[in-house]
Amino acid sequence: MDLHEYQGKQLFKQFGIPVSEGRLAATPEEARKAAEEIGGPVVVKAQVLTGGRGKAGGVKLADDPADAEQKAKEIIGLDIRGHVVEKVWIESASEIAKEYYLSITFDRGVKQPLFMFTTQGGVEIEEVAANDPDALVRLHVDPLEGFQPWIARRLVYGAGVEDAGEQKQIADIIGKLYRCFVESDAMLTEINPLIVTPEGEVKALDSKFTVDDSALYRHPDIAEFRDTSAADPLEAFAREKGVVYVKLDGDVGICGNGAGLSMSTVDVVVVAGGRPANFCDLGGGGNAEGVVDALEVITRDPQVKSVLFNIFGGITRGDEVARGILEALDRMSIAIPIVVRLDGTNAEEGRKILAEAAKSNLFVEPTMLEAAKKAVELAR
Amino acid sequence: MDLHEYQGKQLFKQFGIPVSEGRLAATPEEARKAAEEIGGPVVVKAQVLTGGRGKAGGVKLADDPADAEQKAKEIIGLDIRGHVVEKVWIESASEIAKEYYLSITFDRGVKQPLFMFTTQGGVEIEEVAANDPDALVRLHVDPLEGFQPWIARRLVYGAGVEDAGEQKQIADIIGKLYRCFVESDAMLTEINPLIVTPEGEVKALDSKFTVDDSALYRHPDIAEFRDTSAADPLEAFAREKGVVYVKLDGDVGICGNGAGLSMSTVDVVVVAGGRPANFCDLGGGGNAEGVVDALEVITRDPQVKSVLFNIFGGITRGDEVARGILEALDRMSIAIPIVVRLDGTNAEEGRKILAEAAKSNLFVEPTMLEAAKKAVELAR
Amino acid sequence: MAIIVDNDTKLVVQGLTGSEGRFHGLRNRAYGTNVVAGVTPGKGGQDVEGIPVFDTVADAVEDAGANTSLIFVPARFAPDAIYEAVDAGIKTVICITEHVPAHEMLRAYTYVRPKGVTLIGPNCPGVLSPGKANVGIIPAEVFQPGSIGLVSRSGTLTYQIGHEVAQRGLGNSTIVGIGGDPVVGSGFIDVLAKFEADPETKYVVLVGEIGGDEEEKAATWVSENMSKPVFSYIAGFSAPPGKTMGHAGAIISGSSGTAQAKKEALEAVGIKVGTTPTEVAELVAAAS
Amino acid sequence: MAIIVDNDTKLVVQGLTGSEGRFHGLRNRAYGTNVVAGVTPGKGGQDVEGIPVFDTVADAVEDAGANTSLIFVPARFAPDAIYEAVDAGIKTVICITEHVPAHEMLRAYTYVRPKGVTLIGPNCPGVLSPGKANVGIIPAEVFQPGSIGLVSRSGTLTYQIGHEVAQRGLGNSTIVGIGGDPVVGSGFIDVLAKFEADPETKYVVLVGEIGGDEEEKAATWVSENMSKPVFSYIAGFSAPPGKTMGHAGAIISGSSGTAQAKKEALEAVGIKVGTTPTEVAELVAAAS
């Protein structure tokens, strides 16, 4: 789960990483009030889960509360890369003497957390990595050794931070960021820029934060951060139903079990000349109820002209899926054709159940490819 | 550092391990008041850093506050294996249905913490280990793996605890005891007995607790537990001066640098026919001031008839030791003979300094054995 | 022979008395796997259709001789189950459980790795050596014995490929679902090395998917270490650019993680890549 | 040859700019040890009488080729210094610092152990190979080159024995002070194994003291693995029964930990034990 800037900063603050004082605002009036409370010049920052806010006009400086209200008016409702700004973060404006970059990510390849730090912050970090790789210090952490002070020293001295006060503050932030990363079950925490003010104070001016969905059960406070408004309405409805669903642009609705097979089904529909309307994964243990939910989500999309079920049972059982499809047809009025391909655990029983139901808009095909072809044909 | 029962229980409580309600009392009156506050029958327990309290009459049941006062009167001042009882712990009396044993120790050999658990508690654990070794479940913990719930299950099921409520409570206590052990920097934590009440409640009825002296700097609360009154007055004075000192019974005062050499010096004095008055270790980096302190401690013992300095310099420098000895002779009036043997770092300078001082009660000998013989001879 | 599980497998199922543990444990036994024990704390002394249940894995090892563990416990107990199995001396641990927190698996992985234990999963379908042993949830009836080693990040996609292969009259030495979580006990390279060393395996099919750079690394490893022909299928050619892990993801791996990039990396070292499950099955069939 | 330190040693002193680090680091260099670097965070770029100082051990390895580290930092920074050295690729780490918390050393030891690093200490006098290199605080002038390997839990006692040996015209291959803390990086057996493999070492003297059961375990190991004659001295025959670690200590080790018990265990496997430093020196001299 990705967090908004203001949510990540809230966690930073909990772990003692310095951030500016700020308030969240959903309306220009709230923005004005926030600026009044904070005092002095403020920055009005769009809270959207995508990059490129600055270039899109989503970050503006405001001299006073009236100006903050005006800037919030300009930003709220803005469409940034498909994300409509609903909230802005108002924070005390910082003077910036230097901009650094600091992050920890979960390196899946090496299977260790990876620190990255450079004094060339504020720009796209990919550019630094490409143009001046020596300026980007990378250091893995052995998760059993855990964070040790030398790690911070290697980063700080390695990147050539020269001021002793900065060295001390940054080393401290590095240690706290590691704790924040581990104890929040983060997959990524990034501070870009990590600024130094003219007075020599170091603080986090932005935050990127991704939390492991599997660990949310032990972080109820972070789980509440979930911004359902940020997602596509169909995807939000799917999430409510517990269905993994990504909206695409075509007309063939797709439902598979398992991410790999579902992805492959999307590919095969394209190979068969069709245009997938979505990616939908029943997951490992799909039962009849899950199938009903998935069909409800898929058929809510008015573009969908046919639905393809591609199920290879393991934990998922073919008979359960068949029962779910019939249950859905009973409950909802689904007029569009449904093509079903069943294999694996209890597939034969499933096919038998579907055959006995003898529904006119239900087509059972023997292979994935044939099922895809049929669904594409029926969508025309 | 060894903790008193009541101190260990205070730590147990902090980590959520159930103990009985109790109060500390230094006088019979305080004991009466404590019993009044607690209510009901209480146990009056001598707080001494030695075993065998029960057999020595240091633990007594009291039916009411007046009885508690009486029992405290009997216990306070009691001499238990050389330890005079100064304080008693008054705690709510527990009914005991079963007595178990649980401990974690720092296994120096395997270099891992070691859990030991048996349902045969309340007796000397050495007896269980000797007579019924299978009843004592032992399990090491990999310090990088840390405590995992299976460890508690192995102990609980391995020892044959059958009641599900007990299994659950004990597993919980095992996890908490591990945290207590690690986070308190303990070398030993022992609960004997860990009791089960007739109502099925499990709790720690006693505590043995040893904390790593080297880690006390980060546990100021535990460091304050230090009971200076419990020690021999000379040893307490030595501790105040920062000198490692153990009082023995003879007349040859001994001072070495390093525990091994100091111990060996004690041995050699015995081999030379003498009786060591003490073990005293200047430690690794003994400077002149440390030597003065050590001499002050050693010569406070009226039994001492001669003092033997056996110094082999490494970090310790012979010239520093020599200066310290002369400094001490200047400041204190020491009439008894001092035999000095110096070798190693700056030994020659040291011997020269001593020779130039030309004190009548100062004897420099070339070897450890000759120095020991001289000191023994001078003590006669 | 075969890899990871075979006729010498003596299986203990951690979580045998749960509904999934019971269903698949008994299915695995019905297939012919030697299921010697189950473990459920507090149910020691019971049995599941004749399979004795113990309180601890240590008991299952000592009393029933278990040498392989299959884990079916809920996510929050899975790391503990892995530690318990490994510390009890089990040398092959297969964890089916999904949604295990990544940081916990990271610690468990780092602890287990140097101990010479083969850990498969979590969030994987398990391992099947057709005709010998099935450990996990793979629907064994789809597969038949043969000489093709199959390794995959995806569960159901594995079945699809195996199914397509079987329909062409070919069979598998072993099918390994390594799982798609951020931290899995064994990666492509670990399994490829086992296939390379297994005399029964003549060809290998590697089934990857978008994201990360495991397939690219496997390609390099194959070109340097493998004598047996390798074929591949990658899922997700038509996937829209998914959520990225901030900016850092791409820098770390030095790869875009797209199906096309993986296909190119594999083909660059001579591995033929099919764009549908059917196509990869045809490629293997043509080579056999 | 020799063990642990020799002419190939390229030493970095962690804490070189501190008063003890400076004193002993320069002494070590004066003896002939190749001291290539010092490390003090924030003092990178300075030097100590010509020895370059770096901010990190990694820099000392990369820029000065250090392969051995000597640690002189305060106790609360010592575990960090050990991790830093090991993770920078240093293969021999000698930690002089005393009063390092036991639990921290336990974690560091467990982390370092499988990495093939020789860790000596903490709370030890260091390692001296007479005529080759001196790393630590051992007063080298007391010792001379020879064929006796010396390993000891005690610092000053080591000097005493080496001194007694030298007075009899004999010399040492290497003197190793392993330290007496609850957790030390290398135990008697680790060092004995190195002496057994070192062609320059003909005899070994093991200097133990009361407490624990390391000497008893060493006795067993010697009887099973060692071809070279071993002699021993144990300190503490006249020590009063000290504080015991609760009841558990004796049960764990299965030994009373007294000097007499250790003497008997050593003699039972044919190791001659002296009761004074002089006596053990005479035993070795007689055998030479």
Tab-separated table of C-alpha atoms in Angstrom, chain A residues 11-249:
chain	number	residue	atom	x	y	z
A	11	LEU	CA	5.183	8.032	10.500
A	12	PHE	CA	8.511	9.843	10.132
A	13	LYS	CA	7.489	12.102	13.001
A	14	GLN	CA	6.567	9.106	15.164
A	15	PHE	CA	10.074	7.748	14.686
A	16	GLY	CA	11.730	11.086	15.415
A	17	ILE	CA	12.673	12.094	11.869
A	18	PRO	CA	12.347	15.885	11.624
A	19	VAL	CA	9.597	17.192	9.331
A	20	SER	CA	7.930	20.594	8.980
A	21	GLU	CA	4.759	21.449	10.837
A	22	GLY	CA	1.720	20.916	8.633
A	23	ARG	CA	-2.042	20.421	8.336
A	24	LEU	CA	-4.254	18.500	5.934
A	25	ALA	CA	-6.971	20.422	4.081
A	26	ALA	CA	-9.772	19.217	1.810
A	27	THR	CA	-11.147	22.675	0.934
A	28	PRO	CA	-9.636	26.111	0.251
A	29	GLU	CA	-11.229	27.338	3.505
A	30	GLU	CA	-9.505	24.579	5.477
A	31	ALA	CA	-6.262	25.499	3.726
A	32	ARG	CA	-6.648	29.103	4.853
A	33	LYS	CA	-7.314	28.036	8.421
A	34	ALA	CA	-4.312	25.696	8.359
A	35	ALA	CA	-2.055	28.478	7.087
A	36	GLU	CA	-3.327	30.756	9.851
A	37	GLU	CA	-2.537	28.162	12.509
A	38	ILE	CA	0.901	27.465	11.088
A	39	GLY	CA	1.794	31.112	10.524
A	40	GLY	CA	4.220	32.594	8.020
A	41	PRO	CA	4.621	31.456	4.433
A	42	VAL	CA	3.429	27.924	3.657
A	43	VAL	CA	3.633	25.384	0.872
A	44	VAL	CA	0.393	23.944	-0.525
A	45	LYS	CA	1.041	20.397	-1.773
A	46	ALA	CA	-1.360	18.154	-3.686
A	47	GLN	CA	-1.742	14.754	-2.002
A	48	VAL	CA	-1.869	12.271	-4.866
A	49	LEU	CA	-0.333	8.817	-5.189
A	50	THR	CA	1.749	9.616	-8.239
A	51	GLY	CA	4.960	11.455	-9.105
A	52	GLY	CA	5.435	14.664	-11.069
A	53	ARG	CA	3.263	16.834	-8.817
A	54	GLY	CA	5.559	19.821	-9.076
A	55	LYS	CA	5.619	19.993	-12.875
A	56	ALA	CA	1.834	19.514	-12.961
A	57	GLY	CA	1.313	22.564	-10.746
A	58	GLY	CA	0.423	20.564	-7.666
A	59	VAL	CA	2.916	22.266	-5.337
A	60	LYS	CA	2.726	26.020	-4.718
A	61	LEU	CA	4.185	28.501	-2.274
A	62	ALA	CA	1.753	30.825	-0.478
A	63	ASP	CA	2.781	33.985	1.347
A	64	ASP	CA	-0.178	34.255	3.681
A	65	PRO	CA	-3.482	32.550	4.592
A	66	ALA	CA	-5.419	34.316	1.829
A	67	ASP	CA	-2.824	33.234	-0.693
A	68	ALA	CA	-2.938	29.669	0.690
A	69	GLU	CA	-6.686	29.621	0.153
A	70	GLN	CA	-6.208	30.805	-3.429
A	71	LYS	CA	-3.451	28.247	-4.147
A	72	ALA	CA	-5.531	25.441	-2.637
A	73	LYS	CA	-8.409	26.470	-4.903
A	74	GLU	CA	-6.089	26.082	-7.897
A	75	ILE	CA	-4.759	22.707	-6.791
A	76	ILE	CA	-7.815	20.894	-5.431
A	77	GLY	CA	-9.605	19.199	-8.302
A	78	LEU	CA	-6.484	19.222	-10.503
A	79	ASP	CA	-5.937	16.055	-12.536
A	80	ILE	CA	-2.363	14.838	-12.129
A	81	ARG	CA	-1.615	11.812	-14.313
A	82	GLY	CA	-5.197	10.609	-13.884
A	83	HIS	CA	-5.316	11.284	-10.148
A	84	VAL	CA	-7.744	14.005	-9.091
A	85	VAL	CA	-6.463	16.029	-6.137
A	86	GLU	CA	-8.884	15.805	-3.235
A	87	LYS	CA	-6.655	16.941	-0.391
A	88	VAL	CA	-3.733	19.271	0.051
A	89	TRP	CA	-1.027	19.329	2.687
A	90	ILE	CA	-0.222	22.771	4.037
A	91	GLU	CA	3.153	23.009	5.683
A	92	SER	CA	5.490	25.701	6.914
A	93	ALA	CA	7.719	26.766	4.010
A	94	SER	CA	11.389	25.834	4.410
A	95	GLU	CA	14.391	27.697	3.173
A	96	ILE	CA	16.630	25.254	1.365
A	97	ALA	CA	20.412	25.478	1.328
A	98	LYS	CA	21.081	21.911	0.134
A	99	GLU	CA	19.021	18.995	-1.125
A	100	TYR	CA	20.045	15.396	-0.436
A	101	TYR	CA	18.394	12.038	-1.179
A	102	LEU	CA	17.929	9.141	1.259
A	103	SER	CA	15.970	5.919	0.871
A	104	ILE	CA	15.663	2.349	2.064
A	105	THR	CA	14.089	-0.212	-0.169
A	106	PHE	CA	13.429	-3.883	0.050
A	107	ASP	CA	15.910	-5.325	-2.450
A	108	ARG	CA	14.171	-8.472	-3.671
A	109	GLY	CA	17.179	-9.588	-5.669
A	110	VAL	CA	19.771	-9.509	-2.874
A	111	LYS	CA	17.078	-10.152	-0.259
A	112	GLN	CA	18.292	-7.418	2.053
A	113	PRO	CA	17.186	-3.875	2.776
A	114	LEU	CA	19.160	-1.413	0.661
A	115	PHE	CA	20.102	2.108	1.715
A	116	MET	CA	20.743	4.696	-0.961
A	117	PHE	CA	22.084	8.140	-0.160
A	118	THR	CA	23.447	11.004	-2.212
A	119	THR	CA	24.091	14.678	-1.713
A	120	GLN	CA	22.617	15.229	-5.187
A	121	GLY	CA	18.994	15.228	-4.072
A	122	GLY	CA	15.906	16.991	-5.329
A	123	VAL	CA	16.356	15.672	-8.854
A	124	GLU	CA	15.237	12.363	-10.348
A	125	ILE	CA	17.398	9.786	-8.610
A	126	GLU	CA	17.539	7.666	-11.772
A	127	GLU	CA	19.509	10.512	-13.347
A	128	VAL	CA	22.076	10.520	-10.566
A	129	ALA	CA	22.380	6.748	-10.829
A	130	ALA	CA	22.921	6.984	-14.573
A	131	ASN	CA	25.094	10.100	-14.850
A	132	ASP	CA	27.168	10.060	-11.679
A	133	PRO	CA	26.933	6.572	-10.169
A	134	ASP	CA	29.770	7.215	-7.670
A	135	ALA	CA	27.725	10.006	-6.098
A	136	LEU	CA	25.020	7.507	-5.121
A	137	VAL	CA	26.172	5.460	-2.124
A	138	ARG	CA	24.437	2.084	-1.844
A	139	LEU	CA	24.669	-0.164	1.192
A	140	HIS	CA	22.800	-3.346	2.041
A	141	VAL	CA	21.878	-4.244	5.618
A	142	ASP	CA	22.009	-7.794	6.903
A	143	PRO	CA	18.618	-8.153	8.589
A	144	LEU	CA	20.054	-10.333	11.373
A	145	GLU	CA	22.921	-7.944	12.086
A	146	GLY	CA	20.348	-5.149	12.006
A	147	PHE	CA	21.164	-1.486	11.947
A	148	GLN	CA	24.602	-0.626	13.346
A	149	PRO	CA	26.037	2.874	13.624
A	150	TRP	CA	28.815	2.145	11.097
A	151	ILE	CA	26.166	1.855	8.394
A	152	ALA	CA	25.239	5.508	8.848
A	153	ARG	CA	28.918	6.487	8.848
A	154	ARG	CA	29.602	4.637	5.600
A	155	LEU	CA	26.703	6.463	3.954
A	156	VAL	CA	27.479	9.910	5.321
A	157	TYR	CA	31.254	9.836	4.777
A	158	GLY	CA	30.897	7.873	1.547
A	159	ALA	CA	28.658	10.554	0.036
A	160	GLY	CA	31.086	13.257	1.101
A	161	VAL	CA	28.950	15.184	3.594
A	162	GLU	CA	31.536	17.535	5.057
A	163	ASP	CA	29.821	19.567	7.735
A	164	ALA	CA	30.081	17.869	11.148
A	165	GLY	CA	26.636	19.064	12.222
A	166	GLU	CA	25.074	17.628	9.078
A	167	GLN	CA	26.992	14.362	9.498
A	168	LYS	CA	25.570	13.953	12.977
A	169	GLN	CA	21.978	14.827	12.067
A	170	ILE	CA	21.950	12.681	8.944
A	171	ALA	CA	23.495	9.690	10.733
A	172	ASP	CA	20.756	10.040	13.328
A	173	ILE	CA	18.049	10.220	10.643
A	174	ILE	CA	19.499	7.143	8.908
A	175	GLY	CA	19.185	5.098	12.096
A	176	LYS	CA	15.654	6.305	12.690
A	177	LEU	CA	14.638	5.673	9.100
A	178	TYR	CA	15.818	2.074	9.408
A	179	ARG	CA	13.695	1.562	12.514
A	180	CYS	CA	10.769	3.229	10.766
A	181	PHE	CA	11.283	0.981	7.724
A	182	VAL	CA	11.401	-2.251	9.726
A	183	GLU	CA	8.842	-1.459	12.395
A	184	SER	CA	6.309	-0.123	9.885
A	185	ASP	CA	6.828	-3.195	7.648
A	186	ALA	CA	7.722	-0.874	4.789
A	187	MET	CA	8.847	-2.015	1.346
A	188	LEU	CA	10.114	1.458	0.546
A	189	THR	CA	10.765	4.665	2.449
A	190	GLU	CA	12.233	7.535	0.512
A	191	ILE	CA	13.111	11.098	1.500
A	192	ASN	CA	13.643	13.272	-1.558
A	193	PRO	CA	14.685	15.876	-0.845
A	194	LEU	CA	16.273	15.598	2.546
A	195	ILE	CA	17.087	19.273	2.975
A	196	VAL	CA	19.601	21.324	4.890
A	197	THR	CA	18.293	24.770	5.842
A	198	PRO	CA	20.539	27.847	5.814
A	199	GLU	CA	20.713	27.407	9.609
A	200	GLY	CA	22.122	23.880	9.115
A	201	GLU	CA	19.031	22.011	10.202
A	202	VAL	CA	18.360	18.740	8.342
A	203	LYS	CA	14.798	17.598	7.658
A	204	ALA	CA	12.578	15.508	5.423
A	205	LEU	CA	10.764	17.740	2.925
A	206	ASP	CA	8.895	14.926	1.184
A	207	SER	CA	8.088	11.273	1.797
A	208	LYS	CA	7.474	8.212	-0.359
A	209	PHE	CA	6.292	5.245	1.604
A	210	THR	CA	5.079	1.800	0.610
A	211	VAL	CA	3.868	-0.630	3.246
A	212	ASP	CA	3.688	-4.419	2.873
A	213	ASP	CA	0.008	-5.292	2.461
A	214	SER	CA	0.572	-8.653	4.153
A	215	ALA	CA	1.706	-6.929	7.339
A	216	LEU	CA	-1.135	-4.408	7.621
A	217	TYR	CA	-2.952	-6.643	10.088
A	218	ARG	CA	-0.421	-5.652	12.714
A	219	HIS	CA	-0.530	-1.939	11.897
A	220	PRO	CA	-4.173	-0.922	12.294
A	221	ASP	CA	-3.131	2.749	12.353
A	222	ILE	CA	-1.438	2.452	8.957
A	223	ALA	CA	-4.249	0.311	7.539
A	224	GLU	CA	-6.608	3.210	8.252
A	225	PHE	CA	-4.527	5.372	5.943
A	226	ARG	CA	-6.007	3.467	2.992
A	227	ASP	CA	-7.373	6.096	0.629
A	228	THR	CA	-10.309	4.484	-1.114
A	229	SER	CA	-11.177	7.744	-2.851
A	230	ALA	CA	-7.838	7.698	-4.649
A	231	ALA	CA	-8.677	4.579	-6.634
A	232	ASP	CA	-10.841	3.990	-9.666
A	233	PRO	CA	-14.465	3.550	-8.453
A	234	LEU	CA	-14.666	0.038	-9.921
A	235	GLU	CA	-11.354	-0.896	-8.279
A	236	ALA	CA	-12.610	0.542	-4.995
A	237	PHE	CA	-15.774	-1.542	-5.292
A	238	ALA	CA	-13.611	-4.603	-6.074
A	239	ARG	CA	-11.465	-3.983	-3.022
A	240	GLU	CA	-14.607	-3.735	-0.910
A	241	LYS	CA	-15.595	-7.145	-2.242
A	242	GLY	CA	-12.110	-8.526	-1.632
A	243	VAL	CA	-11.436	-9.100	-5.341
A	244	VAL	CA	-8.077	-8.299	-6.977
A	245	TYR	CA	-9.138	-6.230	-9.985
A	246	VAL	CA	-7.392	-3.855	-12.377
A	247	LYS	CA	-9.467	-2.000	-14.942
A	248	LEU	CA	-8.228	-2.089	-18.536
A	249	ASP	CA	-9.746	-0.569	-21.659
